[in-house]
PDB file of C-alpha atoms in Angstrom:
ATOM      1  CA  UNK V   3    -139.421 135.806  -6.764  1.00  0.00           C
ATOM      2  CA  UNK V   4    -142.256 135.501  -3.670  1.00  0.00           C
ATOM      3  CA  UNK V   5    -144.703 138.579  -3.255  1.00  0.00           C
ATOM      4  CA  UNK V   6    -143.851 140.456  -0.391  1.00  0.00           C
ATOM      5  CA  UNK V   7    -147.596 141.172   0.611  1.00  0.00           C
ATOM      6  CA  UNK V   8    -148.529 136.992   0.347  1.00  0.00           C
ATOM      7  CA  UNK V   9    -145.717 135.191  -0.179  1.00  0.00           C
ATOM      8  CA  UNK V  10    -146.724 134.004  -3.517  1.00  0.00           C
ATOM      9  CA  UNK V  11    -144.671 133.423  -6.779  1.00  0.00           C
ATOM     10  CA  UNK V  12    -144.684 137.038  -8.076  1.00  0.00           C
ATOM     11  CA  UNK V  13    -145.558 136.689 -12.726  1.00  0.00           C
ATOM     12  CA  UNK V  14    -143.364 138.567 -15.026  1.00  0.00           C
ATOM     13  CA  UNK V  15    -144.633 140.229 -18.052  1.00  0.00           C
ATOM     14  CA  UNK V  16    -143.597 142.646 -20.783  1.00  0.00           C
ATOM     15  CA  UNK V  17    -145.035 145.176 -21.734  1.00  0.00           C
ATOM     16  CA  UNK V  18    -143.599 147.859 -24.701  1.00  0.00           C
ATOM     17  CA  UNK V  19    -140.180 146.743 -23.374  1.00  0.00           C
ATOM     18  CA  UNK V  20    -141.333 147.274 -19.386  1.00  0.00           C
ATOM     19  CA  UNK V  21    -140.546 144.535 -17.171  1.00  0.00           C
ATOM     20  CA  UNK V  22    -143.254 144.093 -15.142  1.00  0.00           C
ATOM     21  CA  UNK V  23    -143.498 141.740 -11.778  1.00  0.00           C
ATOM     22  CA  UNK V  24    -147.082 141.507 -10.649  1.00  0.00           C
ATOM     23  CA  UNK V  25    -148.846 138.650  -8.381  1.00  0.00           C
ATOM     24  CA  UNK V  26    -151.921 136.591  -9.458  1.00  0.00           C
ATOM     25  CA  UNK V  27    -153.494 136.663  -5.908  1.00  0.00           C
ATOM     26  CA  UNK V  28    -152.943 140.415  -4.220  1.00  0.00           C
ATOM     27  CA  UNK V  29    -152.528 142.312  -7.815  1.00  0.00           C
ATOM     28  CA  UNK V  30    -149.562 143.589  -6.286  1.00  0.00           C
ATOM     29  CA  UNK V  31    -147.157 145.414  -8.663  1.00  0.00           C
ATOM     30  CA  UNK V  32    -143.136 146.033  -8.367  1.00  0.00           C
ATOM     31  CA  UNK V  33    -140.912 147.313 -11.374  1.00  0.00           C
ATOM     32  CA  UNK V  34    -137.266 146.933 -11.309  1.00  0.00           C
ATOM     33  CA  UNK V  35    -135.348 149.698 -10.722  1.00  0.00           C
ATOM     34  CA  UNK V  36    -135.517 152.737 -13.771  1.00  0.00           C
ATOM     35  CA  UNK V  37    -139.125 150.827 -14.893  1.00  0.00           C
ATOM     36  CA  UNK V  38    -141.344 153.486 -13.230  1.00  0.00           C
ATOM     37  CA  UNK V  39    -139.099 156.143 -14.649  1.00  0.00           C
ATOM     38  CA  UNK V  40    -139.371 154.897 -18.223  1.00  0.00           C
ATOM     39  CA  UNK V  41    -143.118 154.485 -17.743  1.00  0.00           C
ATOM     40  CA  UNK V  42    -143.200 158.296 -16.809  1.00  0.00           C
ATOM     41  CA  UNK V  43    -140.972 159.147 -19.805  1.00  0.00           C
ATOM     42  CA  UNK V  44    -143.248 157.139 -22.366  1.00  0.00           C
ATOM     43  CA  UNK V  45    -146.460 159.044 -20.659  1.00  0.00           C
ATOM     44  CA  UNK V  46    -145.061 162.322 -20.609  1.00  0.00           C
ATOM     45  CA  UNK V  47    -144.359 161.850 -24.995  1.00  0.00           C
ATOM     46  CA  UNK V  48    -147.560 160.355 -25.427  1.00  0.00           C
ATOM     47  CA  UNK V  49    -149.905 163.583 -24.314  1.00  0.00           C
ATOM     48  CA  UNK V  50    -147.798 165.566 -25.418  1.00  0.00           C
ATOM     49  CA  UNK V  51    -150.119 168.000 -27.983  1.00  0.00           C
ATOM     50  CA  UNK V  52    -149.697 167.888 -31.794  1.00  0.00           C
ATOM     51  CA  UNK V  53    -147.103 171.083 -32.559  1.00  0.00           C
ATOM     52  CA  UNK V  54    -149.249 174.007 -33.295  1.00  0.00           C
ATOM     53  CA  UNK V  55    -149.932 175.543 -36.642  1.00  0.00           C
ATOM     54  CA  UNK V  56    -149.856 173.028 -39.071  1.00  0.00           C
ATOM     55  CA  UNK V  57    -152.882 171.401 -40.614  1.00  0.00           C
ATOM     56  CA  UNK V  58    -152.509 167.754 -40.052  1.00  0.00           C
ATOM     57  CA  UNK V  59    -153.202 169.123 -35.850  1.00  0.00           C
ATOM     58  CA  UNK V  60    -156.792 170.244 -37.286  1.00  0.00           C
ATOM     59  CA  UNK V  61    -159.547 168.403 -39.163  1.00  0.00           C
ATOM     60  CA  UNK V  62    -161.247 170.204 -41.330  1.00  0.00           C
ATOM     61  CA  UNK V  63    -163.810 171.862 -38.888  1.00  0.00           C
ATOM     62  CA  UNK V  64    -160.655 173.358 -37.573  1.00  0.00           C
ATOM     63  CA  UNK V  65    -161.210 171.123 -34.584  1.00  0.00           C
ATOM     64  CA  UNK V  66    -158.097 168.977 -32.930  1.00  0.00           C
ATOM     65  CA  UNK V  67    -157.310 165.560 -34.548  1.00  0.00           C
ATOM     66  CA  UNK V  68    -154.975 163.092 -34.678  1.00  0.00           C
ATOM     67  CA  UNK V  69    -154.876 159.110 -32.882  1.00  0.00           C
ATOM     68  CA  UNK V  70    -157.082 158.593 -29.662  1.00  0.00           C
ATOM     69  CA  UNK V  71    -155.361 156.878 -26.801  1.00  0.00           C
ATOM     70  CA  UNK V  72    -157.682 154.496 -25.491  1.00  0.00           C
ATOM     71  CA  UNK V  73    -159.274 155.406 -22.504  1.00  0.00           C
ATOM     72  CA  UNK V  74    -156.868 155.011 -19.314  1.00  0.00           C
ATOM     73  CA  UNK V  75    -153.559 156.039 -21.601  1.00  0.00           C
ATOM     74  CA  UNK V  76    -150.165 154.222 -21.464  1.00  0.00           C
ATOM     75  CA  UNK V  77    -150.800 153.273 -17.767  1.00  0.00           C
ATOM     76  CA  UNK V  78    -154.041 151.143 -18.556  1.00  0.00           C
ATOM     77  CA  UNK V  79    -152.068 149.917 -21.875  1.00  0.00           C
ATOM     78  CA  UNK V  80    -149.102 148.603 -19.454  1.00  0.00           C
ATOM     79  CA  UNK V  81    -151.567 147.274 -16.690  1.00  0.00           C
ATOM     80  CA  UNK V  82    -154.471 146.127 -18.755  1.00  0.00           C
ATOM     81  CA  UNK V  83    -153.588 142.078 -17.225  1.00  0.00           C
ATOM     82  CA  UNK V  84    -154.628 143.128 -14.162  1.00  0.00           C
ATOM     83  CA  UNK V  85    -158.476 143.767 -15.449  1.00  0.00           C
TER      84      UNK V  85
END
């Protein structure tokens, strides 16, 4: 498939089962149809906050735990080829 911006052969890569079609030159990206919708989906579950009340929410200075995204969330995890 050619880039639409420069005409160049557009690179496909997966990423946590998103089809991604990006190009080399312009670091244009496209996503097939129901992509950007998934990526939305996966987002939306992954900030979702820890359910409230129980203790494994809270470290023991009462203050929120639980796993660290790294920096630029499931976005800069799906588009981290481009860098």
């Amino acid at each position: 498939m050619q880039c639409p911006v420069d005409g160049d052969t557009l690179v496909i890569s997966e990423r946590s089962g998103i089809e991604i079609d990006y190009c080399p030159t312009c670091r244009g990206v496209w996503l097939d149809r129901g992509e950007l919708d998934k990526i939305i989906e996966r987002d939306a579950a992954a900030t979702m906050p820890p359910a409230r009340g129980g203790r494994d929410a809270y470290d023991d200075r009462g203050e929120r735990g639980g796993k660290r995204r790294k920096k630029g969330g499931l976005l800069g995890e799906l588009f981290d080829f481009l860098d």
